[in-house]
Coordinates of C-alpha atoms in Angstrom, one line a residue:
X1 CA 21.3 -20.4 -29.0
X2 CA 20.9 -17.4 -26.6
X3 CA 23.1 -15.3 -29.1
X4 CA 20.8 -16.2 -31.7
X5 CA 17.3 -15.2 -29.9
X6 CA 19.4 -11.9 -28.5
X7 CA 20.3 -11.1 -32.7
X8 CA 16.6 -12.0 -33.8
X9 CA 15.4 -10.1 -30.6
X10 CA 17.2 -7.1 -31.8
X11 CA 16.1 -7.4 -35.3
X12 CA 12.1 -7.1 -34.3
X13 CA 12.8 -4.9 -31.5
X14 CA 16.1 -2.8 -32.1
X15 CA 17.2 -0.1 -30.1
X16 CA 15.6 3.0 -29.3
X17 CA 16.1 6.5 -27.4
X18 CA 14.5 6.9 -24.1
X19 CA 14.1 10.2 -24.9
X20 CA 12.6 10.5 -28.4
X21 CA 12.2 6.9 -29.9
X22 CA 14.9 7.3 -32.5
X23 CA 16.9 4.0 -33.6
X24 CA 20.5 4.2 -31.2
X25 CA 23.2 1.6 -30.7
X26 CA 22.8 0.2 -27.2
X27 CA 19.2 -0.6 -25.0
X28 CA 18.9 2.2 -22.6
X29 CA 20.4 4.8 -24.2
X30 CA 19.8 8.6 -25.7
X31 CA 20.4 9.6 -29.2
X32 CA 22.8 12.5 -30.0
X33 CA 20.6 15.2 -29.8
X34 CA 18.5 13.8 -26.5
X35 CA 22.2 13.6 -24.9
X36 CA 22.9 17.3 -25.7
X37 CA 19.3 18.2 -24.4
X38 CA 20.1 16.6 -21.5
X39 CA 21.1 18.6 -18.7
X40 CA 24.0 16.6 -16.7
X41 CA 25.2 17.8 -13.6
X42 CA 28.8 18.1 -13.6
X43 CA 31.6 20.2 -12.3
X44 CA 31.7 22.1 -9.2
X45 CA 28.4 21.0 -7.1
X46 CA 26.6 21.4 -3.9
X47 CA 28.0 18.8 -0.9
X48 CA 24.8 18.7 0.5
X49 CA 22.1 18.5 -2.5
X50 CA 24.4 18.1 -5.8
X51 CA 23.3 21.3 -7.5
X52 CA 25.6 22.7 -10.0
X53 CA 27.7 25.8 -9.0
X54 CA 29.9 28.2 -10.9
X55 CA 33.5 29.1 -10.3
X56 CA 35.5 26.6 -8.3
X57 CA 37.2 24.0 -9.0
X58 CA 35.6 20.2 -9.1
X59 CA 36.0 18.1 -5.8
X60 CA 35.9 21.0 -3.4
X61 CA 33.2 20.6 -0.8
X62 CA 31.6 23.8 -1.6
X63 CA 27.5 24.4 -0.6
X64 CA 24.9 26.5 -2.4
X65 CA 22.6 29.4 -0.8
X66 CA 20.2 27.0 -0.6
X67 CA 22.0 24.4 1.5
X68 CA 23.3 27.3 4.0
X69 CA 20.0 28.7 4.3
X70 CA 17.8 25.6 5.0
X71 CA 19.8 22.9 7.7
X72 CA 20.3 19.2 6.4
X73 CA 20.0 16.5 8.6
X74 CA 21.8 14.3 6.3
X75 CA 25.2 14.0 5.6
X76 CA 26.1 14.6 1.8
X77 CA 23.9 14.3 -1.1
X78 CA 24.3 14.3 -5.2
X79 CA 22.1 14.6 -8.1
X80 CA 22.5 13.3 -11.4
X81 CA 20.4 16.0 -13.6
X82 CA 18.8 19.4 -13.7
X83 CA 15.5 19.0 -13.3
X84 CA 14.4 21.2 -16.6
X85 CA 14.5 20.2 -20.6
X86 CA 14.7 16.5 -21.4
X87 CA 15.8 15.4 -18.0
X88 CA 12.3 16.6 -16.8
X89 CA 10.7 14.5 -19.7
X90 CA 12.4 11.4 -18.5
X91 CA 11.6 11.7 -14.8
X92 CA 7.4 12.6 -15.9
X93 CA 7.6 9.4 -17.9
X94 CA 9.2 7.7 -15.4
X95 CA 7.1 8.3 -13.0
X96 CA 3.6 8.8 -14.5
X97 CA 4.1 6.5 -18.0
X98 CA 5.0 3.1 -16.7
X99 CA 8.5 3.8 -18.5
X100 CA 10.4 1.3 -16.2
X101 CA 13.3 1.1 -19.0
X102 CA 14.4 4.8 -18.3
X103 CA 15.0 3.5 -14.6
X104 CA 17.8 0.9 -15.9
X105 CA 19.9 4.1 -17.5
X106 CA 19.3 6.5 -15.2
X107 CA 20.6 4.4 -12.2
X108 CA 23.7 4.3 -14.0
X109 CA 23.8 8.2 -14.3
X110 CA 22.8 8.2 -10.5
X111 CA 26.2 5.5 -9.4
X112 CA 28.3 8.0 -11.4
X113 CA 26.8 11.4 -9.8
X114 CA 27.4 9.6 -6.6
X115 CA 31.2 8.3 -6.9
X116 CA 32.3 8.6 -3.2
X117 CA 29.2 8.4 -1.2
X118 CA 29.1 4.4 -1.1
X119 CA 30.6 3.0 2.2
X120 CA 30.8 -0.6 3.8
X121 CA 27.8 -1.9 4.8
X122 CA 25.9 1.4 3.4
X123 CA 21.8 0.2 3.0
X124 CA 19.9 1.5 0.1
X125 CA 16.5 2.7 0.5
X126 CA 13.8 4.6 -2.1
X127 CA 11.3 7.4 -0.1
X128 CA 8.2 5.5 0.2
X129 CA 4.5 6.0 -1.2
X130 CA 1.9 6.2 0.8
X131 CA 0.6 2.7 0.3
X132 CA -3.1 4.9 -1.4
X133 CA -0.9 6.9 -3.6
X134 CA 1.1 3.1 -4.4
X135 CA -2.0 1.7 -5.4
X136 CA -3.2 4.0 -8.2
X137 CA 0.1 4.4 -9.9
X138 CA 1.2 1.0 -9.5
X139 CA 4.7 1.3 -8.6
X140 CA 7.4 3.6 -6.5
X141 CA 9.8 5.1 -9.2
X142 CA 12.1 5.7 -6.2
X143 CA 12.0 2.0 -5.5
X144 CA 13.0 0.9 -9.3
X145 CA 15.9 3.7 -9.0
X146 CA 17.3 2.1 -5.8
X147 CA 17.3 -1.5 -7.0
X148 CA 19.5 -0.7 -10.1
X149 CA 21.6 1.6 -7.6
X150 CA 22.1 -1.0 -5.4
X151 CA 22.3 -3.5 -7.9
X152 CA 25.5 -1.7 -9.6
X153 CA 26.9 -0.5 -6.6
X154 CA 26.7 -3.9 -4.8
X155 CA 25.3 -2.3 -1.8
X156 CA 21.8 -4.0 0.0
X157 CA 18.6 -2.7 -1.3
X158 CA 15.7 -2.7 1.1
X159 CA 13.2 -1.5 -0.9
X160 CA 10.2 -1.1 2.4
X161 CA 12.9 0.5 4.5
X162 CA 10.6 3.5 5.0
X163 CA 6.6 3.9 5.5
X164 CA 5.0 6.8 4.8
X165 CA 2.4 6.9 7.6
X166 CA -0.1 9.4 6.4
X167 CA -1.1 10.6 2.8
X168 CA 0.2 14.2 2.3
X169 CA -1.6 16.3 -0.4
X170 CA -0.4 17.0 -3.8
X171 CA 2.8 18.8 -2.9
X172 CA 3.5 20.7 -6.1
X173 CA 2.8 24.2 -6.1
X174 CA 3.8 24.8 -2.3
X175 CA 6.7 27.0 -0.6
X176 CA 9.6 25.5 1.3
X177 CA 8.0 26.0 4.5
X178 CA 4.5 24.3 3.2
X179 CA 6.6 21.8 2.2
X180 CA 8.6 21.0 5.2
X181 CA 5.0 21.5 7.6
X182 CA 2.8 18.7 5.3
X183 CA 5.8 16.4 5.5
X184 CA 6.7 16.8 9.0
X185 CA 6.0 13.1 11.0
X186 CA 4.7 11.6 8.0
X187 CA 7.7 8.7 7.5
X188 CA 8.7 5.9 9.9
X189 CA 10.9 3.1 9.5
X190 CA 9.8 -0.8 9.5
X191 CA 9.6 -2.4 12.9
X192 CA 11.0 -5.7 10.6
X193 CA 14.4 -3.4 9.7
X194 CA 14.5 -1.6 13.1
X195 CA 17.2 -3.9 14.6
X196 CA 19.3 -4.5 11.5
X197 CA 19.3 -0.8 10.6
X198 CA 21.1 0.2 14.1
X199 CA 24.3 1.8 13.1
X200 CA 24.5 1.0 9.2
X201 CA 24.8 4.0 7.2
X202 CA 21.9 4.7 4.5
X203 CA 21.9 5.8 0.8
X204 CA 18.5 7.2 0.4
X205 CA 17.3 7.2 -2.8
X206 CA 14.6 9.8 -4.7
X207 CA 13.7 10.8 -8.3
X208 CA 13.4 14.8 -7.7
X209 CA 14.3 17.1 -5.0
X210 CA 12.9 20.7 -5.1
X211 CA 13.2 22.1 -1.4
X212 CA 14.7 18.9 0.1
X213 CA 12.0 18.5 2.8
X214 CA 10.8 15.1 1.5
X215 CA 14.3 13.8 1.9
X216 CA 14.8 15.6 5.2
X217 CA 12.1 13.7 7.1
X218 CA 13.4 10.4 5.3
X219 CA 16.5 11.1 6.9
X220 CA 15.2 11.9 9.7
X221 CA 13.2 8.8 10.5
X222 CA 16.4 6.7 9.7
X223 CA 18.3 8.7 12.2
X224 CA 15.6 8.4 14.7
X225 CA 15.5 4.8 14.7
X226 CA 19.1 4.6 15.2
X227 CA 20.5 4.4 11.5
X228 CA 24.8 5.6 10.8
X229 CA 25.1 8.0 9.2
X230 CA 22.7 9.3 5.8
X231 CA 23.3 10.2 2.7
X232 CA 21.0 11.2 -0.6
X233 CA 20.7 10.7 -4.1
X234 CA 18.6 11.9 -6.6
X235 CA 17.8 11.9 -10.2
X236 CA 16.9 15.2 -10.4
X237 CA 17.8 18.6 -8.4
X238 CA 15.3 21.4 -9.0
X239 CA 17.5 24.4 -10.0
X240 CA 15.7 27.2 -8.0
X241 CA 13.3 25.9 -5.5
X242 CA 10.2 27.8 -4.5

């Protein structure tokens, strides 16, 4: 019976690319020409934010100017796309379109780019709304990443891990050190997962980095309350931030 509603399901509804709406084989999947407009990060990459870098070979723990310029507090971190082409297209509608489907593929892209980072015990947590910022758009895309992350990784998902204590402004458009200053004390974690946080190691879990400092003051409220120790993952890695 299920077979049957799946085949008639299919029929009125049958699959179609995230990226441009043309008819593909599988649910939650890009067409041939979305795939090649897609920019995957592969190869040699950044230990610290998952960047792409030339020359090398894959696996070495190699860091870009970036990383050696600007201190992480956390311990490794990985990206699953360049933030430009069609991988900016399907973070926008992820996060501004209510495209909740894109979510379901791109935390498999995001288990793959992160091969290595998942220990025992490891908690995974999105970076937090401000609970004003929640409320007009409806939903945390970092949240909906992190569920399917943990979900495939069969790691714990604590989805209000993190607050965001104060509403920063729009951060677009803003230098690194702009950035780093708005952000700075704005991110606490839960009194109701202080205790069971002490020692366990964290995936943190975002849908765009640019200069990092969003994720640094995640990580840093996790290590403050006592967390192991923290790593980061992210859809998207800006290719030369401001």
């Amino acid at each position: 019976m299920r077979q049957h509603m799946q085949s008639a399901l299919r029929l009125l509804f049958p699959p179609a690319c995230l990226g441009c709406g043309a008819a593909v084989g599988s649910d939650f999947g890009l067409c041939g020409p979305c795939w090649r407009e897609t920019p995957f990060i592969g190869g040699v990459i950044c230990d610290h934010c998952g960047i792409g870098l030339p020359g090398g070979e894959a696996g070495e723990h190699a860091l870009c100017d970036d990383c050696m310029k600007t201190g992480r507090p956390w311990l490794r971190g990985r990206a699953a796309l360049l933030y430009e082409g069609r991988a900016r297209d399907l973070v926008l509608r992820l996060k501004h379109a209510d495209r909740d489907d894109i979510a379901i593929a791109a935390a498999d892209w995001m288990v793959r780019a992160a091969r290595g980072l998942a220990v025992p015990e490891m908690i995974v947590a999105p970076v937090p709304l401000h609970w004003r910022r929640r409320l007009r758009r409806r939903y945390n895309q970092s949240a909906l990443l992190s569920r399917g992350i943990a979900r495939q990784a069969r790691l714990t998902d604590v989805p209000d891990l993190l607050i965001r204590t104060g509403a920063t402004r729009v951060l677009d458009g803003l230098g690194r050190e702009a950035r780093f200053d708005a952000l700075a004390g704005q991110m606490t974690v839960a009194p109701r997962h202080a205790s069971g946080l002490s020692g366990r190691p964290v995936l943190l879990v975002d849908d765009v980095m640019t200069t990092g400092a969003t994720l640094a003051e995640a990580t840093r409220a996790c290590l403050a309350a006592g967390s192991g120790p923290v790593s980061v993952l992210v859809l998207a890695r800006v290719g030369k931030p401001p």
